[in-house]
């Protein structure tokens, strides 16, 4: 089953006396600073997100409208940060850990927050405090395991969570960051102006890129039609000797079928450049069960082939240890009924991807995520999902190419899968508007790609222009 999410606590109760206005409402990326950080926490998958307000709460709260956050009012905010920490801890119910963020750190990323969570989950027992550090200097935000909540709740009002570091030095785990800007804060208007000036041209993100992870449907093609710039994009990759992986949540077709489709569209590539959620599901099952294990598949030939090739027995539904669901255009009521009975009987529920819709020339049609949602409603069981925005496809792609997140660009057309997954792992992201989501969707979303282009042709042109005098 999926891990219980780590909580976020956004400490935003201060009076901002040196700013002459609420620091929480300073603009960053077109949003109030407090909204920006709440969006980052949401993109990182943290839940619940608690926001502690104090001074000027009535002015600040509307900036968070529409966001899945829980507002806490600290009426003792003038006594110090410890009063906000104590209030937040009292509201944390069932969270295994919490990351405490301050509202004046605009360069915090979803990738950093996810890295803190991953570091904690992978740590040995008794290492329950994770602190980001640059060149040995600790910073914020800080993750505290639940075992420390009682001590945090008892902190003096004028003392922050760092007071626990000395008493629990043996339980500290430092996560090194490569860029000090990630941990920079702004205590004065001059410091905030300095952080604004330090913001880089977004296109500069493309300069260190050595590899690309690109979605296919809605980026390279729509239905059977190539999208603008397809062949030129692959020519550009070859010119620059850029590594690439073509990654899709669609498990209906095999890797070979994707290679053949690209060939029909004028692009020659090899199977090792293609990875789909069917392959990811097969590898996951091999980690969980031996070949010969019974699997009931609701999905297309690509998913069935990937599982059969790994030695799993595909049943007709009479009994199964796993139910694996991928996109299936011939999905029937009987498929739904049989899968429901097996899951209710104890079979583990695996989904290839959460895409609720799928682009064809005639418009958007139901995707695998719609089928998963139907089965989840029928069984009250949440599936374990392999595809984007979960990290498996990205991590496998980077491992194949031998590259790091900072030098790998994610290209996609969906905010909720392609872009969100890249942001969570700290990869630069480029969204193209040729598929699922529009510019208006971006404006309404809490997921904010680093770069936005009309299509692949526009992205390639902008990338080429970086080297022009």
Coordinates of C-alpha atoms in Angstrom, one line a residue:
X1 CA 0.0 0.0 0.0
X2 CA 1.2 3.6 -0.5
X3 CA 3.1 5.2 2.3
X4 CA 1.2 7.5 4.6
X5 CA 2.0 11.1 3.5
X6 CA 4.3 13.4 5.4
X7 CA 2.6 16.6 6.5
X8 CA 3.7 20.2 5.8
X9 CA 3.6 23.0 8.3
X10 CA 3.9 26.5 6.8
X11 CA 4.8 28.9 9.5
X12 CA 3.4 32.3 8.5
X13 CA 2.2 34.0 11.7
X14 CA 4.9 36.7 11.9
X15 CA 4.1 40.4 11.8
X16 CA 6.7 41.4 9.0
X17 CA 7.5 44.6 10.9
X18 CA 10.5 45.4 8.7
X19 CA 8.5 45.2 5.5
X20 CA 5.7 47.6 6.3
X21 CA 3.2 45.1 4.8
X22 CA 2.6 41.3 5.3
X23 CA 5.6 39.5 3.9
X24 CA 3.3 36.6 3.2
X25 CA 1.6 38.6 0.4
X26 CA 4.8 39.7 -1.5
X27 CA 4.6 38.6 -5.1
X28 CA 6.6 35.6 -6.4
X29 CA 6.0 34.0 -9.7
X30 CA 2.7 35.9 -10.1
X31 CA 1.3 34.7 -6.8
X32 CA 1.5 35.8 -3.2
X33 CA 4.5 34.2 -1.5
X34 CA 2.4 32.2 0.9
X35 CA 0.4 30.7 -2.0
X36 CA 3.6 29.9 -3.9
X37 CA 5.0 27.9 -0.9
X38 CA 1.6 26.2 -0.3
X39 CA 1.7 25.1 -4.0
X40 CA 5.2 23.8 -3.7
X41 CA 4.2 21.7 -0.6
X42 CA 1.2 20.4 -2.5
X43 CA 3.3 19.5 -5.6
X44 CA 5.7 17.6 -3.3
X45 CA 2.8 15.4 -2.2
X46 CA 2.8 16.6 1.4
X47 CA -0.5 16.1 3.2
X48 CA -2.1 17.6 5.2
X49 CA -0.7 21.1 4.6
X50 CA -1.2 23.2 7.8
X51 CA -0.7 27.0 7.5
X52 CA -0.3 28.8 10.8
X53 CA -1.4 32.5 10.5
X54 CA -1.2 35.2 13.1
X55 CA -0.7 38.9 12.4
X56 CA -3.0 40.1 9.6
X57 CA -4.7 36.7 9.2
X58 CA -7.8 38.3 7.8
X59 CA -5.8 39.8 4.9
X60 CA -3.6 36.8 4.3
X61 CA -6.1 33.9 4.4
X62 CA -7.9 34.9 1.1
X63 CA -4.6 34.4 -0.8
X64 CA -4.9 30.6 -0.1
X65 CA -8.5 30.4 -1.4
X66 CA -9.1 27.2 -3.4
X67 CA -6.1 25.4 -2.0
X68 CA -6.2 22.2 0.0
X69 CA -4.8 23.6 3.2
X70 CA -5.9 23.8 6.8
X71 CA -5.6 27.2 8.3
X72 CA -4.7 27.6 12.0
X73 CA -5.0 30.9 13.9
X74 CA -2.2 31.6 16.4
X75 CA -3.5 34.3 18.7
X76 CA -0.2 34.2 20.6
X77 CA 2.0 34.8 17.5
X78 CA 3.8 37.8 19.2
X79 CA 5.3 35.4 21.7
X80 CA 7.5 33.8 19.0
X81 CA 7.8 30.9 16.6
X82 CA 7.5 28.2 19.3
X83 CA 3.9 29.1 19.8
X84 CA 3.1 28.4 16.1
X85 CA 5.1 25.1 16.2
X86 CA 3.2 24.0 19.3
X87 CA -0.2 24.9 17.7
X88 CA 0.6 23.0 14.5
X89 CA 1.8 19.9 16.3
X90 CA -1.4 19.7 18.3
X91 CA -3.3 19.6 14.9
X92 CA -1.2 16.8 13.3
X93 CA -3.3 13.7 13.5
X94 CA -1.7 10.5 12.2
X95 CA 1.1 12.0 10.2
X96 CA 4.3 10.0 10.5
X97 CA 6.4 13.1 10.1
X98 CA 6.1 16.8 9.2
X99 CA 8.3 19.3 7.3
X100 CA 8.3 22.7 8.9
X101 CA 8.6 25.5 6.3
X102 CA 9.1 29.3 6.8
X103 CA 7.2 31.7 4.6
X104 CA 10.2 33.7 3.5
X105 CA 12.1 31.0 1.5
X106 CA 10.9 31.4 -2.1
X107 CA 13.5 29.1 -3.7
X108 CA 12.3 26.0 -1.9
X109 CA 11.3 23.4 -4.5
X110 CA 9.1 20.3 -4.5
X111 CA 12.2 18.3 -5.4
X112 CA 13.9 19.4 -2.2
X113 CA 10.9 18.6 0.0
X114 CA 10.6 15.1 -1.6
X115 CA 14.3 14.6 -1.1
X116 CA 13.9 15.3 2.6
X117 CA 11.1 12.8 2.8
X118 CA 13.0 10.1 0.8
X119 CA 16.1 10.6 3.0
X120 CA 14.0 10.1 6.1
X121 CA 12.2 7.0 4.8
X122 CA 15.5 5.4 3.7
X123 CA 17.4 6.3 7.0
X124 CA 18.2 3.8 9.7
X125 CA 16.0 3.9 12.8
X126 CA 16.7 6.7 15.3
X127 CA 17.6 9.2 12.6
X128 CA 14.3 11.2 12.8
X129 CA 15.4 14.7 12.1
X130 CA 16.4 15.6 8.5
X131 CA 18.1 19.0 7.9
X132 CA 19.1 20.5 4.5
X133 CA 22.6 21.9 4.6
X134 CA 24.9 23.8 2.2
X135 CA 28.6 23.3 2.8
X136 CA 27.9 21.9 6.2
X137 CA 25.7 24.9 7.3
X138 CA 22.2 23.7 8.3
X139 CA 19.2 25.5 7.0
X140 CA 15.4 25.2 6.7
X141 CA 12.9 23.5 6.1
X142 CA 13.4 20.7 8.6
X143 CA 11.7 17.3 8.8
X144 CA 10.8 16.0 12.2
X145 CA 9.6 12.4 12.8
X146 CA 6.5 12.0 14.8
X147 CA 8.4 10.8 17.9
X148 CA 9.6 14.4 18.3
X149 CA 6.1 16.0 18.2
X150 CA 5.7 15.9 22.0
X151 CA 8.9 17.8 22.5
X152 CA 8.0 20.3 19.8
X153 CA 4.7 20.9 21.5
X154 CA 6.4 21.7 24.8
X155 CA 8.9 24.3 23.3
X156 CA 8.9 27.7 24.9
X157 CA 6.9 30.2 22.8
X158 CA 10.0 32.1 21.8
X159 CA 12.1 29.1 20.7
X160 CA 11.9 27.3 17.3
X161 CA 12.4 23.6 16.5
X162 CA 16.1 23.9 16.1
X163 CA 16.3 23.8 19.9
X164 CA 16.0 20.1 19.6
X165 CA 19.2 19.7 17.6
X166 CA 21.6 19.9 20.5
X167 CA 19.7 17.3 22.6
X168 CA 19.3 14.9 19.7
X169 CA 22.6 15.4 17.7
X170 CA 22.9 11.6 17.2
X171 CA 19.5 11.6 15.4
X172 CA 20.2 14.4 13.0
X173 CA 20.6 13.5 9.3
X174 CA 21.9 16.2 7.0
X175 CA 20.8 16.4 3.3
X176 CA 23.4 18.3 1.3
X177 CA 22.1 20.8 -1.3
X178 CA 24.2 22.1 -4.3
X179 CA 22.7 25.6 -4.5
X180 CA 22.6 27.9 -1.5
X181 CA 19.7 29.8 -3.0
X182 CA 17.5 26.8 -2.2
X183 CA 17.8 27.7 1.5
X184 CA 17.9 31.5 1.2
X185 CA 15.5 33.5 3.2
X186 CA 14.4 37.2 3.3
X187 CA 14.2 38.9 6.6
X188 CA 14.3 42.4 5.2
X189 CA 13.1 44.2 2.1
X190 CA 16.7 44.5 0.9
X191 CA 17.1 40.7 1.2
X192 CA 13.9 40.0 -0.7
X193 CA 15.0 42.4 -3.5
X194 CA 18.3 40.4 -3.6
X195 CA 16.5 37.1 -4.0
X196 CA 14.3 38.6 -6.8
X197 CA 17.5 39.8 -8.6
X198 CA 19.0 36.3 -8.2
X199 CA 16.2 34.7 -10.2
X200 CA 17.6 33.3 -13.4
X201 CA 16.3 33.5 -16.9
X202 CA 14.1 30.4 -17.2
X203 CA 15.6 29.5 -20.6
X204 CA 19.0 29.2 -18.8
X205 CA 17.7 26.0 -17.4
X206 CA 18.3 24.4 -20.8
X207 CA 22.0 25.1 -20.9
X208 CA 23.2 22.3 -18.6
X209 CA 20.7 19.8 -20.0
X210 CA 22.4 16.5 -21.2
X211 CA 19.3 14.4 -21.4
X212 CA 15.5 14.5 -22.1
X213 CA 12.6 12.5 -20.7
X214 CA 9.7 13.2 -23.0
X215 CA 6.1 12.1 -23.0
X216 CA 4.7 10.9 -26.3
X217 CA 0.9 11.3 -26.7
X218 CA 0.2 15.0 -26.9
X219 CA 3.8 15.9 -27.3
X220 CA 5.1 13.9 -30.3
X221 CA 1.8 13.0 -31.8
X222 CA -2.0 13.2 -31.4
X223 CA -3.7 10.0 -32.4
X224 CA -2.0 9.0 -35.7
X225 CA -0.9 12.6 -36.6
X226 CA 2.6 14.0 -35.9
X227 CA 2.6 17.2 -34.0
X228 CA 4.6 20.3 -35.2
X229 CA 8.4 19.9 -35.0
X230 CA 8.5 16.2 -34.4
X231 CA 11.3 15.3 -36.9
X232 CA 13.3 18.5 -36.3
X233 CA 13.3 17.8 -32.5
X234 CA 14.9 14.4 -33.0
X235 CA 17.4 16.0 -35.4
X236 CA 18.2 18.5 -32.7
X237 CA 18.8 15.8 -30.1
X238 CA 21.2 14.1 -32.5
X239 CA 23.0 17.4 -33.3
X240 CA 23.6 18.1 -29.6
X241 CA 24.3 14.4 -28.7
X242 CA 21.6 14.7 -26.1
X243 CA 20.4 11.4 -24.5
X244 CA 16.7 10.8 -24.5
X245 CA 14.0 8.5 -23.2
X246 CA 10.4 8.5 -24.5
X247 CA 8.2 7.7 -21.6
X248 CA 4.5 7.1 -21.5
X249 CA 1.9 6.1 -19.0
X250 CA 0.0 4.3 -21.7
X251 CA 0.5 0.6 -21.1
X252 CA -1.8 -0.6 -23.9
X253 CA 0.9 -0.9 -26.5
X254 CA 4.3 -2.6 -26.4
X255 CA 7.7 -0.8 -26.7
X256 CA 8.1 -2.3 -30.2
X257 CA 4.7 -0.9 -31.2
X258 CA 5.9 2.6 -30.1
X259 CA 9.1 2.2 -32.1
X260 CA 7.1 1.2 -35.2
X261 CA 4.7 4.1 -34.8
X262 CA 7.6 6.6 -34.6
X263 CA 9.0 5.0 -37.8
X264 CA 5.7 5.6 -39.6
X265 CA 5.9 9.3 -38.5
X266 CA 9.4 9.6 -39.9
X267 CA 11.5 9.1 -36.7
X268 CA 14.0 6.2 -36.4
X269 CA 14.7 5.1 -32.8
X270 CA 15.5 2.0 -30.9
X271 CA 13.5 0.1 -28.2
X272 CA 16.0 1.1 -25.5
X273 CA 14.8 4.7 -25.8
X274 CA 11.2 3.8 -25.0
X275 CA 9.8 3.0 -21.5
X276 CA 6.1 2.6 -20.6
X277 CA 4.2 1.9 -17.4
X278 CA 3.6 -1.7 -18.4
X279 CA 7.3 -2.4 -18.2
X280 CA 7.4 -0.5 -14.9
X281 CA 4.5 -2.6 -13.6
X282 CA 6.3 -5.8 -14.6
X283 CA 9.5 -4.9 -12.9
X284 CA 7.6 -4.0 -9.7
X285 CA 5.7 -7.3 -9.6
X286 CA 9.1 -9.2 -10.0
X287 CA 10.2 -7.4 -6.8
X288 CA 7.0 -8.5 -5.0
X289 CA 6.3 -12.0 -6.3
X290 CA 7.9 -14.9 -8.1
X291 CA 7.3 -15.9 -11.7
X292 CA 4.2 -18.2 -11.8
X293 CA 2.2 -15.8 -9.6
X294 CA -1.4 -15.4 -10.8
X295 CA -2.3 -12.0 -12.2
X296 CA -5.6 -10.8 -13.5
X297 CA -5.1 -8.1 -16.1
X298 CA -7.5 -5.4 -17.2
X299 CA -5.5 -3.9 -20.0
X300 CA -4.3 -4.1 -23.6
X301 CA -1.8 -6.4 -25.3
X302 CA 1.2 -4.3 -24.3
X303 CA 0.5 -4.8 -20.6
X304 CA -0.3 -8.5 -21.0
X305 CA 2.9 -9.1 -23.0
X306 CA 5.1 -7.3 -20.4
X307 CA 3.7 -9.4 -17.6
X308 CA 3.7 -12.7 -19.5
X309 CA 7.3 -12.1 -20.6
X310 CA 8.3 -12.0 -16.9
X311 CA 6.8 -15.4 -16.2
X312 CA 3.5 -14.4 -14.5
X313 CA 0.4 -16.5 -15.1
X314 CA -2.4 -14.4 -16.6
X315 CA -5.7 -15.8 -15.3
X316 CA -9.2 -15.4 -16.7
X317 CA -10.4 -14.2 -13.3
X318 CA -11.1 -17.3 -11.4
X319 CA -8.4 -16.5 -8.9
X320 CA -5.5 -14.1 -8.7
X321 CA -2.9 -12.6 -6.3
X322 CA -2.7 -9.3 -8.2
X323 CA -5.1 -7.3 -10.2
X324 CA -3.3 -5.0 -12.7
X325 CA -5.2 -2.3 -14.5
X326 CA -4.1 -0.4 -17.5
X327 CA -5.8 1.6 -20.3
X328 CA -8.2 -0.7 -22.1
X329 CA -10.5 0.6 -24.8
X330 CA -12.6 -2.6 -24.6
X331 CA -13.2 -2.3 -20.8
X332 CA -16.5 -4.0 -20.0
X333 CA -18.9 -4.3 -17.0
X334 CA -17.7 -7.9 -16.6
X335 CA -14.1 -6.8 -16.4
X336 CA -15.1 -4.3 -13.7
X337 CA -17.1 -6.9 -11.8
X338 CA -14.4 -9.6 -11.9
X339 CA -11.7 -7.2 -10.8
X340 CA -13.9 -5.8 -8.0
X341 CA -14.5 -9.3 -6.7
X342 CA -10.8 -10.2 -6.7
X343 CA -9.7 -7.0 -5.0
X344 CA -12.4 -7.4 -2.4
X345 CA -11.2 -11.0 -1.9
X346 CA -7.6 -9.8 -1.1
X347 CA -5.8 -9.5 -4.4
X348 CA -3.4 -6.5 -4.5
X349 CA -4.6 -3.7 -6.7
X350 CA -2.0 -2.2 -9.1
X351 CA -2.6 0.6 -11.6
X352 CA -0.3 1.4 -14.5
X353 CA -1.1 5.1 -14.6
X354 CA -3.6 7.7 -13.3
X355 CA -4.3 9.6 -16.6
X356 CA -8.1 10.2 -16.4
X357 CA -8.3 11.2 -20.1
X358 CA -6.5 10.3 -23.3
X359 CA -6.1 12.5 -26.4
X360 CA -7.3 11.4 -29.8
X361 CA -7.9 13.5 -32.9
X362 CA -11.6 13.8 -32.1
X363 CA -10.9 15.0 -28.5
X364 CA -10.3 13.6 -25.0
X365 CA -11.6 10.2 -24.1
X366 CA -11.5 8.2 -20.9
X367 CA -8.0 7.0 -19.8
X368 CA -6.7 4.4 -17.4
X369 CA -7.2 6.7 -14.5
X370 CA -10.9 6.8 -15.1
X371 CA -11.0 3.0 -15.0
X372 CA -8.9 3.0 -11.8
X373 CA -11.3 5.6 -10.2
X374 CA -14.3 3.4 -11.1
X375 CA -12.7 0.3 -9.4
X376 CA -11.6 2.3 -6.4
X377 CA -15.1 3.5 -5.9
X378 CA -16.4 -0.1 -6.2
X379 CA -13.8 -1.6 -3.8
X380 CA -12.9 1.2 -1.4
X381 CA -9.3 0.2 -2.1
X382 CA -6.7 2.7 -3.4
X383 CA -4.5 1.3 -6.2
X384 CA -0.7 1.4 -6.1
X385 CA 0.1 3.3 -9.3
X386 CA 3.3 2.8 -11.4
X387 CA 3.1 5.6 -13.9
X388 CA 3.6 9.4 -13.7
X389 CA 3.6 11.4 -11.5
X390 CA 5.0 8.5 -9.4
X391 CA 8.8 8.4 -9.6
X392 CA 9.4 5.0 -11.1
X393 CA 9.4 5.9 -14.8
X394 CA 11.7 9.0 -14.2
X395 CA 14.1 7.1 -12.0
X396 CA 14.4 4.2 -14.4
X397 CA 14.9 6.6 -17.3
X398 CA 17.7 8.5 -15.6
X399 CA 19.4 5.2 -14.5
X400 CA 19.4 4.0 -18.2
X401 CA 20.9 7.3 -19.4
X402 CA 23.3 7.7 -16.5
X403 CA 22.3 11.3 -15.7
X404 CA 21.3 13.3 -12.7
X405 CA 18.0 15.3 -12.2
X406 CA 19.7 18.7 -12.7
X407 CA 20.8 17.8 -16.2
X408 CA 17.6 16.1 -17.3
X409 CA 14.7 18.0 -18.9
X410 CA 11.1 16.6 -18.6
X411 CA 8.8 17.5 -21.5
X412 CA 5.1 16.8 -21.2
X413 CA 1.6 18.1 -21.9
X414 CA -0.1 17.2 -18.6
X415 CA 0.3 19.2 -15.5
X416 CA -1.0 16.5 -13.2
X417 CA 1.4 13.7 -14.4
X418 CA 4.3 14.7 -16.6
X419 CA 5.1 18.1 -15.0
X420 CA 4.1 17.2 -11.4
X421 CA 6.3 14.1 -11.5
X422 CA 9.3 16.0 -12.7
X423 CA 8.9 18.8 -10.2
X424 CA 8.6 16.3 -7.3
X425 CA 12.0 14.8 -8.3
X426 CA 13.7 18.2 -8.8
X427 CA 13.9 17.9 -12.6
X428 CA 13.6 21.0 -14.9
X429 CA 10.2 20.8 -16.6
X430 CA 8.9 22.1 -20.0
X431 CA 5.3 22.0 -20.8
X432 CA 4.0 22.0 -24.4
X433 CA 0.4 23.2 -25.1
X434 CA -0.2 20.7 -27.9
X435 CA -1.9 18.1 -25.8
X436 CA -4.1 17.9 -22.7
X437 CA -3.6 21.1 -20.8
X438 CA -3.9 24.7 -22.0
X439 CA -2.3 28.0 -20.8
X440 CA -5.5 28.8 -18.9
X441 CA -5.2 25.4 -17.2
X442 CA -1.6 26.5 -16.1
X443 CA -3.0 29.7 -14.7
X444 CA -5.5 27.9 -12.6
X445 CA -3.2 25.1 -11.5
X446 CA -1.1 24.7 -8.4
X447 CA 1.5 23.0 -10.6
X448 CA 3.9 25.4 -12.3
X449 CA 6.2 24.2 -15.0
X450 CA 9.6 25.9 -15.4
X451 CA 9.0 26.6 -19.1
X452 CA 6.0 26.7 -21.4
X453 CA 5.9 26.4 -25.2
X454 CA 3.2 26.2 -27.8
X455 CA 4.6 22.9 -29.1
X456 CA 7.8 20.9 -29.6
X457 CA 8.8 23.1 -32.6
X458 CA 8.7 26.2 -30.3
X459 CA 10.8 24.5 -27.7
X460 CA 13.4 23.4 -30.2
X461 CA 13.6 26.8 -31.7
X462 CA 14.1 28.5 -28.3
X463 CA 16.8 25.9 -27.3
X464 CA 18.7 26.4 -30.5
X465 CA 18.5 30.2 -30.1
X466 CA 20.4 30.0 -26.8
X467 CA 23.6 29.5 -28.7
X468 CA 23.0 32.2 -31.3
X469 CA 25.1 35.5 -30.9

